XYZ file of C-alpha atoms in Angstrom:
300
model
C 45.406 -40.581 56.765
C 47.345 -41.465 53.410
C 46.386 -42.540 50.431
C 47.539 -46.288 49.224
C 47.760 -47.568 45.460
C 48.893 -50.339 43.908
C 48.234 -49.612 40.402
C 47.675 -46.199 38.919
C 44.581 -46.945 37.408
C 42.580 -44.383 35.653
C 38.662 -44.698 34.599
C 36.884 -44.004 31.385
C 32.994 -44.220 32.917
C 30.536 -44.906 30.406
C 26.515 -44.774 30.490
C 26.146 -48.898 29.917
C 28.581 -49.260 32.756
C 26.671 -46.996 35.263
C 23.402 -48.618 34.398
C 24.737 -51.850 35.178
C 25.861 -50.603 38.448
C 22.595 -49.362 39.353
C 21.049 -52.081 38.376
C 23.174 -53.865 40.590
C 22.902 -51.521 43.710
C 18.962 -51.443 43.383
C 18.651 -55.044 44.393
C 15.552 -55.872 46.351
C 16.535 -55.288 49.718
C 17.026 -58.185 51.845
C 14.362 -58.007 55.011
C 16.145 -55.383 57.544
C 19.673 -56.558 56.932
C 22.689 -55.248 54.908
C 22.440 -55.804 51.150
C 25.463 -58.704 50.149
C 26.398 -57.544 47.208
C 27.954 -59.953 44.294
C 31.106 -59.612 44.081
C 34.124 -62.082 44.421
C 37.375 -60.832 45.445
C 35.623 -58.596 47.971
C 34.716 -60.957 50.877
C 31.732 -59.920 53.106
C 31.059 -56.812 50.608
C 27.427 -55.346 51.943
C 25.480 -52.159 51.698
C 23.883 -50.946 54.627
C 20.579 -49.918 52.710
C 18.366 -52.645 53.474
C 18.274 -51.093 56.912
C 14.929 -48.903 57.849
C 13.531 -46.808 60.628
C 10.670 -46.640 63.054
C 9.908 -43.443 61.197
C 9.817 -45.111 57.831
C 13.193 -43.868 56.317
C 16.138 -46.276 55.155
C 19.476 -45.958 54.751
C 20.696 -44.277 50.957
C 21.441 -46.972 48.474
C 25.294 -47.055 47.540
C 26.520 -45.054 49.668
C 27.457 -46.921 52.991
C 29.819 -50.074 52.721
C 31.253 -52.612 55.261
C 33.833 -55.377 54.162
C 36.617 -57.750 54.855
C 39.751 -56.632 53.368
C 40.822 -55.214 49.660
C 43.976 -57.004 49.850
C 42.826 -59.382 47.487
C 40.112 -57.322 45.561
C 40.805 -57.392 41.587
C 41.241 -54.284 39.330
C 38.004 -54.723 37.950
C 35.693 -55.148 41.173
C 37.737 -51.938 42.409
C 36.431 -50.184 39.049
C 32.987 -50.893 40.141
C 33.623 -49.062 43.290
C 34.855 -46.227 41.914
C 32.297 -45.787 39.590
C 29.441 -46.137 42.183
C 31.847 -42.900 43.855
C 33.388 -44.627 46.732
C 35.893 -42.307 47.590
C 36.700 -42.788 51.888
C 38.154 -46.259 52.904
C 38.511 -46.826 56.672
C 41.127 -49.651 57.552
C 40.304 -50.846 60.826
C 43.126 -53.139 60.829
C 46.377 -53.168 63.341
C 49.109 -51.708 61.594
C 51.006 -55.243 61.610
C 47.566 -56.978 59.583
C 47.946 -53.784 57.160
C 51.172 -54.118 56.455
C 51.156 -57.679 55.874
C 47.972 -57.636 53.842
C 47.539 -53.990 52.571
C 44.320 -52.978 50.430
C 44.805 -52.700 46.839
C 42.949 -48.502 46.472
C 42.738 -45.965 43.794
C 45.093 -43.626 44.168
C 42.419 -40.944 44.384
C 40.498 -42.845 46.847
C 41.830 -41.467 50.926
C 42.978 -44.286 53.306
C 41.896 -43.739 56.842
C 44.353 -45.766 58.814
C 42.488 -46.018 61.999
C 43.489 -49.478 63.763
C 40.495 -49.979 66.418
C 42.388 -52.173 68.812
C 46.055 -51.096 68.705
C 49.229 -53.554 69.494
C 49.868 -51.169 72.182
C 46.586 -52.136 73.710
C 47.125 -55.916 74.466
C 50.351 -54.882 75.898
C 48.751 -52.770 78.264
C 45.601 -55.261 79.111
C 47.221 -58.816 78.712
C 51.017 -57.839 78.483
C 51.847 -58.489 74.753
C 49.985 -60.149 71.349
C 51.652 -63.382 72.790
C 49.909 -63.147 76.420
C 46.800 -62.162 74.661
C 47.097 -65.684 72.556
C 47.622 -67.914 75.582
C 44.673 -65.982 77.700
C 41.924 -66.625 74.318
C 43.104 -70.252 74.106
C 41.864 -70.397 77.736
C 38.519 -68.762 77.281
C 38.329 -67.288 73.606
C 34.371 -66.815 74.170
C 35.511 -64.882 77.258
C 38.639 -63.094 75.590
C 36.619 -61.617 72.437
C 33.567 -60.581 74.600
C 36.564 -58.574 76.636
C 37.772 -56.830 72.952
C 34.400 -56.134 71.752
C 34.253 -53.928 75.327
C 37.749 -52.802 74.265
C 36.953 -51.502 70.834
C 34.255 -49.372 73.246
C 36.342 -48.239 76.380
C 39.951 -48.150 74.951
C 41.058 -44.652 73.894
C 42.677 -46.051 70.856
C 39.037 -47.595 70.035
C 37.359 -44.118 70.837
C 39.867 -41.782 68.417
C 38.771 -44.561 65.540
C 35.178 -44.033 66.189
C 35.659 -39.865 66.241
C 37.819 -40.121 63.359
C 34.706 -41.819 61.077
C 31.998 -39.806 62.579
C 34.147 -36.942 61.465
C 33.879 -38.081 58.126
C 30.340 -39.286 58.314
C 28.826 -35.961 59.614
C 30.643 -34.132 56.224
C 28.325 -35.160 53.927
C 26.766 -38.853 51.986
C 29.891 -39.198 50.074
C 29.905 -43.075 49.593
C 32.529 -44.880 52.376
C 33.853 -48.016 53.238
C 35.070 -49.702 56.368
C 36.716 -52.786 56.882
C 38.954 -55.206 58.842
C 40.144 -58.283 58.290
C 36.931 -60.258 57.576
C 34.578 -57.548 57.838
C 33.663 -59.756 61.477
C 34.155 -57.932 64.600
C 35.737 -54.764 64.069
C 33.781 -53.860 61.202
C 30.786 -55.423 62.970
C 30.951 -53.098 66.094
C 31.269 -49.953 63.854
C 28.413 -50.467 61.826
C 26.756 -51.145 65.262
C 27.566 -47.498 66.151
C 26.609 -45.690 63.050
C 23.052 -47.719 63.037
C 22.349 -46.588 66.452
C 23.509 -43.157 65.782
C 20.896 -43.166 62.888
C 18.092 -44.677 64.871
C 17.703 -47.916 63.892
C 16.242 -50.587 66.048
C 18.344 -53.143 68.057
C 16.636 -56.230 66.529
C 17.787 -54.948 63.256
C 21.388 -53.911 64.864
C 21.821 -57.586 65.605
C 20.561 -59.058 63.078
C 22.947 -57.628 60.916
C 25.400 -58.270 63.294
C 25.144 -61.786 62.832
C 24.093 -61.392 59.019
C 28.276 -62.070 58.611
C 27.595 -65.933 59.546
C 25.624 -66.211 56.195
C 27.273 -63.450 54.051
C 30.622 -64.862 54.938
C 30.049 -68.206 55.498
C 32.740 -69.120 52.525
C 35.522 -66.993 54.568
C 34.394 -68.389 57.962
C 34.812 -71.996 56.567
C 38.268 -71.312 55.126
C 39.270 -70.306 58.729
C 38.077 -73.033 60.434
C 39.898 -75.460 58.138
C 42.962 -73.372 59.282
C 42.097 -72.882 62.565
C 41.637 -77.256 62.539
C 45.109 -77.337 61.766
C 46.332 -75.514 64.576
C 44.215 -77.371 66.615
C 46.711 -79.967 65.505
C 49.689 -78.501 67.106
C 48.180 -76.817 69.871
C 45.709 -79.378 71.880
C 44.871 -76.868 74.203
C 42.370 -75.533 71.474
C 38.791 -76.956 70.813
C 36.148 -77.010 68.544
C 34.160 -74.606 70.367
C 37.270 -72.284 70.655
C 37.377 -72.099 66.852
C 33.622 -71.569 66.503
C 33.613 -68.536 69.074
C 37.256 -67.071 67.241
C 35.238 -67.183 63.433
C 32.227 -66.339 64.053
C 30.032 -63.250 64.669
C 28.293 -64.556 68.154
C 25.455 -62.653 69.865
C 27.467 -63.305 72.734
C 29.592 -60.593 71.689
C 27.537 -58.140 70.630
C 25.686 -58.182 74.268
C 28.943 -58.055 75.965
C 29.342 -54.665 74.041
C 25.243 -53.702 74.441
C 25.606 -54.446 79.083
C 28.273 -52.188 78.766
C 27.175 -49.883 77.236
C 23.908 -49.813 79.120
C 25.409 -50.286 82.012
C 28.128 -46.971 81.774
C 25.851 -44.309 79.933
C 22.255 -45.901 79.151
C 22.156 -46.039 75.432
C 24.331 -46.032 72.429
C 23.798 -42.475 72.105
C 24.902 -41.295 75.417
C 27.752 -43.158 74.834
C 28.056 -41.618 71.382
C 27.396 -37.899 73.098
C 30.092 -38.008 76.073
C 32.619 -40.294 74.560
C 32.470 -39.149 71.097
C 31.091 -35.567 71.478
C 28.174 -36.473 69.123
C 25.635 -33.745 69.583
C 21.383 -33.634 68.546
C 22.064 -31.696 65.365
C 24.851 -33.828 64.789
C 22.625 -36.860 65.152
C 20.231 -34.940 62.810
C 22.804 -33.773 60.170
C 23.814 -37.715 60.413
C 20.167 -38.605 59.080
C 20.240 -36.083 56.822
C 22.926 -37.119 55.389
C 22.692 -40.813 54.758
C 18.867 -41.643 55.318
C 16.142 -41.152 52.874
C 12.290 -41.255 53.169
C 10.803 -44.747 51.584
C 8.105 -42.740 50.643
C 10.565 -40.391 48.189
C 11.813 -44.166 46.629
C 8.397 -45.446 46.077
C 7.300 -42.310 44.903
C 10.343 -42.222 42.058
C 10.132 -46.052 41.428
C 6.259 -45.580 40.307
């Protein structure tokens, strides 16, 4: 853990700024997905609150965040973060994609570097970033239904996924994860902490693939890329690039058999690989769920 800044940038709140922000957060939930939320140099920026419970509770408004990267995020989109209290920033990034794009933080914000799939990793299952390249032009559908098992069975991937329940179970302190473009990495952790907070698959993957709307700028942008590589490299197709940018259900299933297959449900596999316990799945819901019966109740 360190904390990363790139400006030292200190805050005078005000009341007409933290009205606006509520305002802002307190959007009309979209139907059972994540809320987008409007801002512009933070690609893919949603709040997990439009997501609910069999037992009629929802997930606390500002307070859980999933992204793309801050690398390009501008001083005064970062000042509405910090006003809403976002204070934990989980980089799920390798350490090569960090350095080369870091996140632009406040300096009193802490930095979780916790890379998911580690270089270290491909070495081990394809023999190097390079080997891993040539084996995903072959098959990429194949090749990123393998990772999404990876981020899952890989100790590097399990250490990640302790490291943010850690934080999660301290208390409803708002937090932030991302990758690169708040796809796949970022997908398959807000997959985790949904299930660990009893919501229902249908909603899981629907906000799973919510990223192929919320993102659809970003996605385009790398599949005009990704078309120029295609250029060089004939090897690739169309449907190579579709199944590289987008979030597929494909992927998500890959990760949901093996699961099912190796412990039976999410939260097995949450007990005995991440040494989640029942009060710890209770203290989760306690911290970051609220009864929509409490927000009607205040809203009347």
């Amino acid at each position: 853990m360190k904390n990363t800044t790139t400006n030292n940038m200190e805050l005078n709140d005000s009341k007409e700024e933290s009205t606006s922000l509520h305002q802002m957060l307190n959007t009309s939930p979209q139907e059972n997905v994540s809320i987008l939320l409007p801002f512009k140099t933070i690609h893919n920026l949603r709040d997990l609150s439009g997501l609910t419970t069999a037992n009629n509770k929802r997930i606390k408004n500002g307070k859980m965040f999933r992204s793309a990267n801050l690398h390009h995020a501008s001083t005064e989109e970062l000042m509405v973060l910090n006003r809403m209290g976002l204070k934990r920033i989980f980089d799920l990034r390798t350490e090569w994609e960090s350095d080369a794009q870091p996140d632009r933080l406040f300096k009193s914000w802490k930095l979780f570097m916790e890379p998911v799939l580690h270089e270290s990793i491909l070495s081990s299952f394809y023999g190097g970033q390079i080997s891993f390249a040539v084996h995903a032009i072959k098959d990429m559908n194949k090749a990123m239904q393998e990772a999404y098992i990876l981020m899952l069975s890989s100790e590097r991937g399990k250490k990640t996924w302790k490291k943010l329940f850690e934080e999660l179970l301290k208390d409803d302190t708002p937090i932030l994860w991302h990758c690169t473009e708040g796809k796949d990495r970022t997908g398959m952790a807000a997959a985790l902490i949904e299930h660990a907070l009893s919501i229902d698959e249908d909603q899981i993957l629907a906000d799973y693939l919510q990223t192929n709307i919320d993102a659809a700028g970003l996605i385009k942008s790398d599949e005009q890329a990704a078309d120029r590589i295609i250029l060089f490299d004939r090897r690739l197709l169309e449907e190579d690039v579709d199944d590289f940018v987008t979030a597929r259900k494909d992927y998500y299933e890959a990760a949901n058999q093996w699961i099912k297959e190796n412990y039976g449900s999410w939260k097995s596999y949450l007990k005995q690989e991440i040494g989640l316990s029942d009060s710890d799945f209770e203290r989760l819901e306690k911290n970051w769920l609220i009864d929509i019966n409490e927000i009607e109740q205040s809203e009347d």
